[in-house]
Short mmCIF file of C-alpha atoms and ligand atoms in Angstrom, two decimals:
data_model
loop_
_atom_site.label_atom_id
_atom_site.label_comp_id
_atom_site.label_asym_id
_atom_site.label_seq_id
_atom_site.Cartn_x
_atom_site.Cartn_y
_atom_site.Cartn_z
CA UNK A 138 -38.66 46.67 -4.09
CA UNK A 139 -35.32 48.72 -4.03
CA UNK A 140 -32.76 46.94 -6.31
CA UNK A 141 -30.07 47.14 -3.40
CA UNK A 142 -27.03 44.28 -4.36
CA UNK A 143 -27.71 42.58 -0.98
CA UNK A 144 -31.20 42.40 -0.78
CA UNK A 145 -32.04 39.14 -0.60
CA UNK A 146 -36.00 38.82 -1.32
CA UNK A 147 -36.43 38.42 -5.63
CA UNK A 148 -38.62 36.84 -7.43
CA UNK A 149 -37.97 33.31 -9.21
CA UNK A 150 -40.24 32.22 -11.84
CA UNK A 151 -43.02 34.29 -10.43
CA UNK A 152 -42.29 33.31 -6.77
CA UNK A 153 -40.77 34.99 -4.00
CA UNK A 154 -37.30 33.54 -2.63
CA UNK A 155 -34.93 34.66 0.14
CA UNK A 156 -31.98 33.84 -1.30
CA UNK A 157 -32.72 30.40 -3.19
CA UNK A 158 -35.84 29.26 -1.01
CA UNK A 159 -39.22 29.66 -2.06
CA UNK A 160 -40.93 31.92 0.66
CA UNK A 161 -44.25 29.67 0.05
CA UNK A 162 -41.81 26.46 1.39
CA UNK A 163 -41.24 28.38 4.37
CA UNK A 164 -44.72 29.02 4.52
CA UNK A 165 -46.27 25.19 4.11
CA UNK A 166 -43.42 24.42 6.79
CA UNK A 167 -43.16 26.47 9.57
CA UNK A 168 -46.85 28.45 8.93
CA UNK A 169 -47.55 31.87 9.38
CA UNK A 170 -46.57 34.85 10.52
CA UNK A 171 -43.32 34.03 10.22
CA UNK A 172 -40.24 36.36 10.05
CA UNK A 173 -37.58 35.29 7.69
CA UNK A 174 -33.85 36.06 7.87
CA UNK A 175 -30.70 36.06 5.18
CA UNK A 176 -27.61 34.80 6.45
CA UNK A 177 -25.93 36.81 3.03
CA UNK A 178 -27.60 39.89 3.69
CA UNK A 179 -26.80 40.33 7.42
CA UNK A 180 -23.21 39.16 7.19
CA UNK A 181 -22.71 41.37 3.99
CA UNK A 182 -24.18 44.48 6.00
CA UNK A 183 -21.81 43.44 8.32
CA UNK A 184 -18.84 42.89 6.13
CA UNK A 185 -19.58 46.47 4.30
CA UNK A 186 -19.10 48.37 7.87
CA UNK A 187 -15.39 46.49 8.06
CA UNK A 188 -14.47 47.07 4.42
CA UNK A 189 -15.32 50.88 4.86
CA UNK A 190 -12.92 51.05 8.11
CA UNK A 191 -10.19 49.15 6.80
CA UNK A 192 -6.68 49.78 8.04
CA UNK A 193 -8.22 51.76 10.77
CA UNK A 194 -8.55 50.90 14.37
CA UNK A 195 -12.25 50.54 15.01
CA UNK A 196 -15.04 48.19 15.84
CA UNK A 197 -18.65 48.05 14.44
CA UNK A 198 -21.02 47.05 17.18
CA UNK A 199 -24.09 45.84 16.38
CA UNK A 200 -27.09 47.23 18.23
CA UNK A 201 -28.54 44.06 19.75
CA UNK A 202 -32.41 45.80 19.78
CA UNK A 203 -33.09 45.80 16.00
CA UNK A 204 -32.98 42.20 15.87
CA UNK A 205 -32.09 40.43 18.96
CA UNK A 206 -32.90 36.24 17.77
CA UNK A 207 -29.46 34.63 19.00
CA UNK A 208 -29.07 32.87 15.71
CA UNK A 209 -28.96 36.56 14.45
CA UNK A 210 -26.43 37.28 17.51
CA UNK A 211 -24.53 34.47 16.44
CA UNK A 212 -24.03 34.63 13.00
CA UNK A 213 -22.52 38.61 13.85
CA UNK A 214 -20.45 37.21 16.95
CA UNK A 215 -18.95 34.40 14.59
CA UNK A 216 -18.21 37.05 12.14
CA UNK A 217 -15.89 39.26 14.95
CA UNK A 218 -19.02 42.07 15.55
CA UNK A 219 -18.87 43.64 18.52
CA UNK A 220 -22.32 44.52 20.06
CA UNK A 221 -24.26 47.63 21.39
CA UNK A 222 -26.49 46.44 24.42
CA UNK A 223 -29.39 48.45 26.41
CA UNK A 224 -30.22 46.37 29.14
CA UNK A 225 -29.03 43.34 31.03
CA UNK A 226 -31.59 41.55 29.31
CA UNK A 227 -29.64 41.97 26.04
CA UNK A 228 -26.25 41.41 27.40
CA UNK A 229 -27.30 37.63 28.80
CA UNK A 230 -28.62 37.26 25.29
CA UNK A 231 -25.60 38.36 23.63
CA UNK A 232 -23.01 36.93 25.99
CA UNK A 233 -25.35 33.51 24.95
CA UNK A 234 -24.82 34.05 21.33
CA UNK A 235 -20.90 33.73 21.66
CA UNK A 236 -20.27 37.74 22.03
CA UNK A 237 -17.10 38.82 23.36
CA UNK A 238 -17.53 41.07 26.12
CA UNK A 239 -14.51 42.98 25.45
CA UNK A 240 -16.40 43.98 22.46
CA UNK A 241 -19.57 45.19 24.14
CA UNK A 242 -20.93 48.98 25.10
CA UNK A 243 -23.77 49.25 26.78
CA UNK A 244 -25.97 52.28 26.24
CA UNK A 245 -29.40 53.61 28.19
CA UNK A 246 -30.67 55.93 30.24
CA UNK A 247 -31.86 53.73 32.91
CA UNK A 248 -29.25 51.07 33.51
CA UNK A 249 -30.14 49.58 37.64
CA UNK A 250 -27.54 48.44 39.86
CA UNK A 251 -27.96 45.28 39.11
CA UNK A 252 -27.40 45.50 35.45
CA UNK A 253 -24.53 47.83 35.52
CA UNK A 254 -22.88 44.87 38.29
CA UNK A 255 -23.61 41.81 35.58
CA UNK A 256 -21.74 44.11 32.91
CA UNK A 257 -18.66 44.67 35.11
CA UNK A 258 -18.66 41.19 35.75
CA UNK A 259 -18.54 40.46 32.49
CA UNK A 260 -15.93 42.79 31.45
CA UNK A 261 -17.72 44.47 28.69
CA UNK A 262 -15.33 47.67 27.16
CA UNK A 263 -17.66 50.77 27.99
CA UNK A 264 -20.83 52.12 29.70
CA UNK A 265 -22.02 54.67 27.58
CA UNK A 266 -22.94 56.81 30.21
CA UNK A 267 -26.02 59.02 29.88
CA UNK A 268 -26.28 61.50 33.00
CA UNK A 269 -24.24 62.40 36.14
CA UNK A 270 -26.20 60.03 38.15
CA UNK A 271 -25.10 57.17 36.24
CA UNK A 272 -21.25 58.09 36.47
CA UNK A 273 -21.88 58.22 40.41
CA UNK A 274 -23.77 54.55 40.68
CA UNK A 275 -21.30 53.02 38.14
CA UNK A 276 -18.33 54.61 40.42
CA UNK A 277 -19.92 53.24 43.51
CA UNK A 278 -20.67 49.56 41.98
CA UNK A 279 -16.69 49.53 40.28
CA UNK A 280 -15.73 50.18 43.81
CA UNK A 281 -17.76 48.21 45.62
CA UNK A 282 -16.72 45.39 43.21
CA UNK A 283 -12.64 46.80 43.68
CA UNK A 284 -12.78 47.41 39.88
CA UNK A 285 -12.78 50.19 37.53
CA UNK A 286 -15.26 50.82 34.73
CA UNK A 287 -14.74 51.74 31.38
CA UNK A 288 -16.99 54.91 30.38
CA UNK A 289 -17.80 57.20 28.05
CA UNK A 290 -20.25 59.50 27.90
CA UNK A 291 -22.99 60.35 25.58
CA UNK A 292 -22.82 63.91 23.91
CA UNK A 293 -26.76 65.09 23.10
CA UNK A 294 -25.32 67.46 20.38
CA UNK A 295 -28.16 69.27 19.91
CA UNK A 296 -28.89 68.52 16.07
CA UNK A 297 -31.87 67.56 14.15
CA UNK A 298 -31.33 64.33 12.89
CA UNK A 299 -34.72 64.97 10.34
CA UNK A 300 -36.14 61.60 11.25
CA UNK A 301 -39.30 60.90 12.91
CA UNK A 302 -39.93 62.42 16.51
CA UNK A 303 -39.86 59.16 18.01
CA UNK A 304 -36.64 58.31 17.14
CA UNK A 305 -34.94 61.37 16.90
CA UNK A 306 -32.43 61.44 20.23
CA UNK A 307 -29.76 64.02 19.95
CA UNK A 308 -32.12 67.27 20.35
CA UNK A 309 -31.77 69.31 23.57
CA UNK A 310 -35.66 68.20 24.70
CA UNK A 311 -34.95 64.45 23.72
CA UNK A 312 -34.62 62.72 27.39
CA UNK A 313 -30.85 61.13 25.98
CA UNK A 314 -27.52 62.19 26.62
CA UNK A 315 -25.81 65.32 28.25
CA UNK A 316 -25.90 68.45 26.78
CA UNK A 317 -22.06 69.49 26.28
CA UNK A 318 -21.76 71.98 28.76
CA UNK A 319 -22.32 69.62 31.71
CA UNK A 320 -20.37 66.86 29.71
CA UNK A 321 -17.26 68.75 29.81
CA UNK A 322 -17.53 69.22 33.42
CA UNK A 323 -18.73 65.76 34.30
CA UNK A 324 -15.64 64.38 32.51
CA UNK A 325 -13.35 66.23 35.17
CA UNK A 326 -15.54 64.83 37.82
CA UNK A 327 -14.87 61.36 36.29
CA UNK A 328 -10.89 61.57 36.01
CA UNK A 329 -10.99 62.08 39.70
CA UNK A 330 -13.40 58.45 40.74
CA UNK A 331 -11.68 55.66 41.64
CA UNK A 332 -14.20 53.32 40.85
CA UNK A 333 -13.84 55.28 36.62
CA UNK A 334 -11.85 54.80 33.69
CA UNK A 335 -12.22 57.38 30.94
CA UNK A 336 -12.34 55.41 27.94
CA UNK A 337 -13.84 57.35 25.32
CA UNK A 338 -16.38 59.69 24.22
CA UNK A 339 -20.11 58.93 22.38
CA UNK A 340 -23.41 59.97 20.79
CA UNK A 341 -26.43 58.55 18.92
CA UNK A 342 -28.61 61.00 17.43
CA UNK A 343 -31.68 58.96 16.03
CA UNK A 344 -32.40 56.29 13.79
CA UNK A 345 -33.73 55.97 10.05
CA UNK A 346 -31.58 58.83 9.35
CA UNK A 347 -31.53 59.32 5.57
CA UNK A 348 -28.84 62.15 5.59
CA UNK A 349 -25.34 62.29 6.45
CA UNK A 350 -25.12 66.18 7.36
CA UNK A 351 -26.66 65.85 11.01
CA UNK A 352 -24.07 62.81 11.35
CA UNK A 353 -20.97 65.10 10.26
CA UNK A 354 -22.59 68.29 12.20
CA UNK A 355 -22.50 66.21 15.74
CA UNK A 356 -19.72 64.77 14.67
CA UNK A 357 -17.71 68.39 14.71
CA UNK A 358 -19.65 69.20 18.23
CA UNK A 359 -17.89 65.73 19.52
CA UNK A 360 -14.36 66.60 18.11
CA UNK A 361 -14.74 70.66 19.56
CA UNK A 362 -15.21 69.00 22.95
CA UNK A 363 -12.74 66.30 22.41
CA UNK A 364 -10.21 69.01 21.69
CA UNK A 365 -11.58 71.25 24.96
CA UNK A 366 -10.87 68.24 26.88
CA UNK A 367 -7.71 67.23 25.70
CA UNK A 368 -6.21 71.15 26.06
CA UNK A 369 -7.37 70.02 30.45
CA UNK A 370 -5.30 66.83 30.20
CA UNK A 371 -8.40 64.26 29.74
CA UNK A 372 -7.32 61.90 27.13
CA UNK A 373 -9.94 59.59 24.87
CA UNK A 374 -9.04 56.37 23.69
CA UNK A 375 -11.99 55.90 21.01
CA UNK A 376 -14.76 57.75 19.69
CA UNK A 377 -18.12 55.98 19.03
CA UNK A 378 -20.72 57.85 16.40
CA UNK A 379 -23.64 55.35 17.19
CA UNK A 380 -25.74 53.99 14.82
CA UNK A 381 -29.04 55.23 12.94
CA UNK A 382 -28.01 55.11 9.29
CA UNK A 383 -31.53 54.98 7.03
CA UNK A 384 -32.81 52.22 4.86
CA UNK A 385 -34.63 52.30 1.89
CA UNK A 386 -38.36 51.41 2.55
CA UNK A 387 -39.56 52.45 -0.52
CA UNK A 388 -37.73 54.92 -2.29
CA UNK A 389 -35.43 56.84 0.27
CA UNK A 390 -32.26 57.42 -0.96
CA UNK A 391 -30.46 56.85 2.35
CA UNK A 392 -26.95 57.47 2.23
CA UNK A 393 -24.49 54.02 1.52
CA UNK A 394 -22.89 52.69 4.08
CA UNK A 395 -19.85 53.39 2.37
CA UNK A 396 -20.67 56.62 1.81
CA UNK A 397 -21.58 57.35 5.58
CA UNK A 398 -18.62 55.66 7.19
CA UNK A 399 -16.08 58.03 4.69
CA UNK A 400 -18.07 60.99 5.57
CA UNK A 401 -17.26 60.65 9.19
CA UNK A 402 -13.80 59.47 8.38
CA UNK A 403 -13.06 62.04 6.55
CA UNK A 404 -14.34 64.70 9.39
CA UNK A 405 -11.97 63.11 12.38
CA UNK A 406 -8.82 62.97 9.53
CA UNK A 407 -9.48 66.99 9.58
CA UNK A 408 -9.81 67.11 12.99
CA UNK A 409 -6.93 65.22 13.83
CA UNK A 410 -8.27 61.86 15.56
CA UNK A 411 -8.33 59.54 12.63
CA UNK A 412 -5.29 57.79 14.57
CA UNK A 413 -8.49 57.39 17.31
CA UNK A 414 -10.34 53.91 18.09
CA UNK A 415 -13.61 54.66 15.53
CA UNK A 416 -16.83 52.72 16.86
CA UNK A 417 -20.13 52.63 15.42
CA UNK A 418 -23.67 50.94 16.80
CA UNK A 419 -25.49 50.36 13.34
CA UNK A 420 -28.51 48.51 14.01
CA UNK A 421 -31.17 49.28 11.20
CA UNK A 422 -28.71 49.23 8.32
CA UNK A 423 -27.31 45.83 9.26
CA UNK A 424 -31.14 43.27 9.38
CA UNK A 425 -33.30 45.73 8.34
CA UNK A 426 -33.63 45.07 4.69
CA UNK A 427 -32.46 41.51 5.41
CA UNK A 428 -35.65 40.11 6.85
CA UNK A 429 -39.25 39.80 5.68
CA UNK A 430 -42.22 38.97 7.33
CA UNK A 431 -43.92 36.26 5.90
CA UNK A 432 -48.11 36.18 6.38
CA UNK A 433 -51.31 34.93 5.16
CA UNK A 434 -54.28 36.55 4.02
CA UNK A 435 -57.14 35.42 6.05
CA UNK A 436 -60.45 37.64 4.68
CA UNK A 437 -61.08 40.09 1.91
CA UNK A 438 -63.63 42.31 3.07
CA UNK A 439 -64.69 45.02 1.63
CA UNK A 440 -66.10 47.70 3.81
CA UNK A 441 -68.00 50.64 2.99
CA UNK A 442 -65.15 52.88 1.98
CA UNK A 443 -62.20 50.24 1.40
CA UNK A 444 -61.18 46.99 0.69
CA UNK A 445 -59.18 45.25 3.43
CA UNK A 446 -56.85 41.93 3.29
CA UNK A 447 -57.03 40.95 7.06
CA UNK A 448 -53.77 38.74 7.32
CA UNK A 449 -52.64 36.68 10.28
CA UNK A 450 -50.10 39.26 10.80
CA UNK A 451 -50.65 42.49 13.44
CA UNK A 452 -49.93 45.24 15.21
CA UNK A 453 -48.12 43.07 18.35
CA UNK A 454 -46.13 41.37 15.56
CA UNK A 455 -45.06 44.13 13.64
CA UNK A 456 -45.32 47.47 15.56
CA UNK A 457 -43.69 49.95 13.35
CA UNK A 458 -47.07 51.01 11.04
CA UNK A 459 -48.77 51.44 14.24
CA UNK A 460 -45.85 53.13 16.39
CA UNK A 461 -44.77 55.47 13.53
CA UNK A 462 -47.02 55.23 10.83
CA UNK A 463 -43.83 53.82 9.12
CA UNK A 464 -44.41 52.66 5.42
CA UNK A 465 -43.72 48.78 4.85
CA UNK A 466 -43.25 47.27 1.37
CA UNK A 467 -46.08 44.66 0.54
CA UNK A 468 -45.73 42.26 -1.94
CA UNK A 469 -47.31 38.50 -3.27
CA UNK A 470 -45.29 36.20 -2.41
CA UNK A 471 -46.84 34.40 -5.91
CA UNK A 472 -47.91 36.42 -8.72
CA UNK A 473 -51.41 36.49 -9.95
CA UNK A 474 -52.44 38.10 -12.96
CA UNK A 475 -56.07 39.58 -12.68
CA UNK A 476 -57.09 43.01 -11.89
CA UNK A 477 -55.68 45.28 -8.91
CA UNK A 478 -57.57 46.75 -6.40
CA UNK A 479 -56.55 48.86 -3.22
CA UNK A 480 -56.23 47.53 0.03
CA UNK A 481 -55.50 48.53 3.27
CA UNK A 482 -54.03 45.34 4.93
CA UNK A 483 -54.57 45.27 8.49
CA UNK A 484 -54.05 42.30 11.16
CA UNK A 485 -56.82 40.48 13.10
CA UNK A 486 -56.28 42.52 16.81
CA UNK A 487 -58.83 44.58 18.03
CA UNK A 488 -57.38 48.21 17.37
CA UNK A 489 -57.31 50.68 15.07
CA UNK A 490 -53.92 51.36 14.92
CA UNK A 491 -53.56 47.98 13.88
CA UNK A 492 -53.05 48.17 10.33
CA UNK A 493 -50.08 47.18 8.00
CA UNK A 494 -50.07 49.15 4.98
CA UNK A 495 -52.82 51.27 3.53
CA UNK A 496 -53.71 51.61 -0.19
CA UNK A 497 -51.55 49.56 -2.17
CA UNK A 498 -52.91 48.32 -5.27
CA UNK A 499 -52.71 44.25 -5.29
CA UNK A 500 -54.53 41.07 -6.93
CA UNK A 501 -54.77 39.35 -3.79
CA UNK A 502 -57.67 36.81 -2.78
CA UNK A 503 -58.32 34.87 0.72
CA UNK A 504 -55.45 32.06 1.08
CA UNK A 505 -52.60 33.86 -0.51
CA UNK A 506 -49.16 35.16 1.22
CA UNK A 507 -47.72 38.25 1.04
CA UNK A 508 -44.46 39.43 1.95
CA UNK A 509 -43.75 42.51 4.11
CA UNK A 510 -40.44 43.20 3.02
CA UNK A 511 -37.41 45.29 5.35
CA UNK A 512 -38.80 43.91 8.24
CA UNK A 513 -35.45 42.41 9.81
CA UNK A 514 -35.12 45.40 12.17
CA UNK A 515 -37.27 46.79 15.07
CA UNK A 516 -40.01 43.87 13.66
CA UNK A 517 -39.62 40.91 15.99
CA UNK A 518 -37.79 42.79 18.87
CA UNK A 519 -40.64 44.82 19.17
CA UNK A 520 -43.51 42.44 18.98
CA UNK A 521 -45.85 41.53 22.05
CA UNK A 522 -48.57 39.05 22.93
CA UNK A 523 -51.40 41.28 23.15
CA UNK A 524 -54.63 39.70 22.44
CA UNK A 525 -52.90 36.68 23.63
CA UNK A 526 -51.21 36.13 20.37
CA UNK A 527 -48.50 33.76 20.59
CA UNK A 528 -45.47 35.69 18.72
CA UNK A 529 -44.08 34.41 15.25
CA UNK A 530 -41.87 31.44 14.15
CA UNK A 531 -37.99 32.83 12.66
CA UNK A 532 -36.37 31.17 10.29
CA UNK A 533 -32.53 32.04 8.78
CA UNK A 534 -32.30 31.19 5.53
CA UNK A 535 -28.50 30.36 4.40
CA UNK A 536 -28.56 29.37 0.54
CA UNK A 537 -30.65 26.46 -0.29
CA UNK A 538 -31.24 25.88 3.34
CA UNK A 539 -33.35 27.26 5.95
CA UNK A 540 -33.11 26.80 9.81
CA UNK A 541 -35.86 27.55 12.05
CA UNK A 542 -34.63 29.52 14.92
CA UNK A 543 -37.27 30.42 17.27
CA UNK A 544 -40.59 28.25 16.85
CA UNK A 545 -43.98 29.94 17.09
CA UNK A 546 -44.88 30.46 20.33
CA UNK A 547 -48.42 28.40 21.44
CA UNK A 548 -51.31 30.02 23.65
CA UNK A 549 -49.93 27.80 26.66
CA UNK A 550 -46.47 29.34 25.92
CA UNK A 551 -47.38 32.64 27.54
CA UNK A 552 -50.00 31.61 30.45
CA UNK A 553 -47.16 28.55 31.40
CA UNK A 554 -45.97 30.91 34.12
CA UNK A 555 -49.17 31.91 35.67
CA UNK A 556 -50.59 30.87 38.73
CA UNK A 557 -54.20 31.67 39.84
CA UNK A 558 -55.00 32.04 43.46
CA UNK A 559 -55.63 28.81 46.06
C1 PLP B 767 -31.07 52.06 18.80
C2 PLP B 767 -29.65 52.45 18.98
C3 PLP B 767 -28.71 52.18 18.00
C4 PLP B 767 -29.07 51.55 16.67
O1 PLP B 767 -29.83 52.40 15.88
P1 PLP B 767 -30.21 51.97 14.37
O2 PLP B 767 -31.07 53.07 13.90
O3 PLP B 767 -30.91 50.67 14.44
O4 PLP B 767 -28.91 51.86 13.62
C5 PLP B 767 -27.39 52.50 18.25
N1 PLP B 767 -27.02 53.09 19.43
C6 PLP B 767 -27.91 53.38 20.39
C7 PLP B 767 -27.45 54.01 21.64
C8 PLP B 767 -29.25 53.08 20.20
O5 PLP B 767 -30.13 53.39 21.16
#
């Protein structure tokens, strides 16, 4: 486990807490697989992004697709987080959850008519515009709707961000963004819509990013435009970097938040737009190491070549292992002493891919929990109901005190809306 000041999962007397509950209370209460929250660590990953940018006009908006339970919403909304949306979906949700809209951006490639209509409606600060397409359909709705929309657009800088393919965006092959080039001319095109506001200027280059060099080298790419387009008269109110800062899984030594947000700081002081509205989209390093999921070992079986713990955890409840081959820390939620063997830990669905962890030494028998640690990002929002698997229970855990904030689903839960034919 990383020995981070916020993380919030430590042992007590040879039992797992999040903060000062016992994970097995959890457990006996609510059952298993069951993701569990920290009120402290969210709103101190929070608080850490405003510290870093005080005295500075800026706004940290959280990216609503790490971790999208509306208790999770609402704890960030009640704390004055602004939010980073990618569908319409996620903007009812947040708009639920007590966002402001004036604090919202909403980013993706594919926004529809509809969804880009709801958002105007709402009067959310930016589209985050991510092709000349967009600008034109987003002109016509504003229009349409005798209004004009906020926009930026979305640099693809063209830098390796050294993450995983899958979640590396800002390279000239990755299907985000528009290359500079075109983004220079497309922001003439926009200062002459009617239905467009030029509000600012953005980018997003990946996620798990465990450097800050690809963050300060798109960062100069931004400010060289920035400058081009300011020498033609098109002025920029704010300037959003996006989000993607790493956590530590095991032992990555991703950059501090601290250390990021004075990096980039730092870079638009040189360049001369420190004075500029400063946004950021962090998703990851806000719930990521502040959730766990919680599950229960079901079988020990050992197979011809390994031993396996099959828990009632899987692949459509925690994707990442499967999607990216993505390392997750496992961990008893109560010690045992005995002799450790290797297991792969895999869930009960009938794949493959569906495995956990692989080869991590444990004293584990049929019955026990275990605790899959900095799973409070891209963990829930991600699962599915394959095999007909109702999704898990989530509980925020504040202190002493635990509230359950989306119950498991049931097996009638996800046929209730299908008919069959008369
Ligand atoms: C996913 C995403 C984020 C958040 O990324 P993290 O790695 O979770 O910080 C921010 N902005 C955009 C546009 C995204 O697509």
């Amino acid at each position: 486990m990383t020995a981070q000041a916020d993380h919030p999962f430590v042992y007590d007397g040879g039992a797992l807490c999040c903060e000062a509950v016992p994970l097995t209370q959890i457990a006996a209460h609510v059952g298993t697989p069951t993701y569990v929250y920290s009120k402290r660590a969210i709103l101190a990953a929070y608080r850490r992004y405003v510290e870093a940018l005080a005295g500075r006009s800026a706004l940290v908006c959280y990216a609503v697709k790490a971790n999208a339970n509306l208790g999770v919403l609402n704890l960030l909304a009640r704390a004055g987080s602004g939010f980073d949306i990618v569908s319409g979906g996620e903007l009812e949700r947040a708009l639920a959850a007590g966002a402001a809209a004036a604090r919202i951006v909403f980013s993706g490639v594919g926004k529809t008519e509809a969804e880009i209509g709801a958002a105007l409606a709402a009067g959310i600060a930016c589209f985050n515009v991510e092709s000349a397409a967009e600008l034109e359909t987003i002109d016509r709705v504003a229009r349409a709707a005798g209004r004009r929309a906020p926009i930026s657009l979305r640099i693809n800088p063209d830098v390796d961000p050294r993450t995983h393919q899958y979640i590396s965006t800002g390279l000239k092959f990755s299907k985000f963004g528009i290359a500079v080039p075109e983004a220079e001319e497309l922001y003439r095109r926009a200062a002459r819509l009617s239905g467009i506001e030029i509000a600012g200027i953005d980018c997003h280059i990946g996620s798990q990013i465990t450097s800050i060099d690809p963050y300060v080298e798109a960062a100069e790419r931004v400010f060289d435009l920035v400058d081009r387009l300011g020498a033609q008269g098109v002025g920029l109110r704010h300037i959003d970097f996006g989000g993607g800062l790493g956590i530590a899984y095991r032992c990555e030594i991703a950059p501090s938040i601290e250390q990021f947000i004075a990096a980039l700081l730092a870079c638009a002081d040189r360049r001369g737009h420190g004075g500029k509205t400063l946004l950021f989209e962090p998703g990851r390093s806000i719930v990521g190491n502040a959730g766990a999921l919680l599950t229960r070992v079901q079988v020990i079986k050992a197979g011809a070549a390994k031993n396996f713990a099959i828990v009632d955890a899987g692949m459509n409840d925690l994707l990442r292992p499967a999607l990216y081959e993505a390392w997750m820390d496992v961990q008893p939620v109560v010690l045992r002493t005995g002799e450790k063997r290797s297991f792969d830990v895999v869930g009960p669905v009938c794949e493959s891919a569906d495995w956990l962890a692989r080869d991590r030494s444990l004293t584990v028998l049929a019955g026990d929990l275990l605790a899959i640690l900095s799973a409070g990002a891209y963990g829930m929002s991600m699962a599915s109901n394959y095999n007909s698997r109702g999704r898990p229970a989530e509980v925020i855990v504040d202190g002493d005190q635990y509230h359950l904030v989306r119950p498991r689903e049931s097996a009638a839960d996800l046929y209730a809306t299908e008919t069959v034919l008369p």
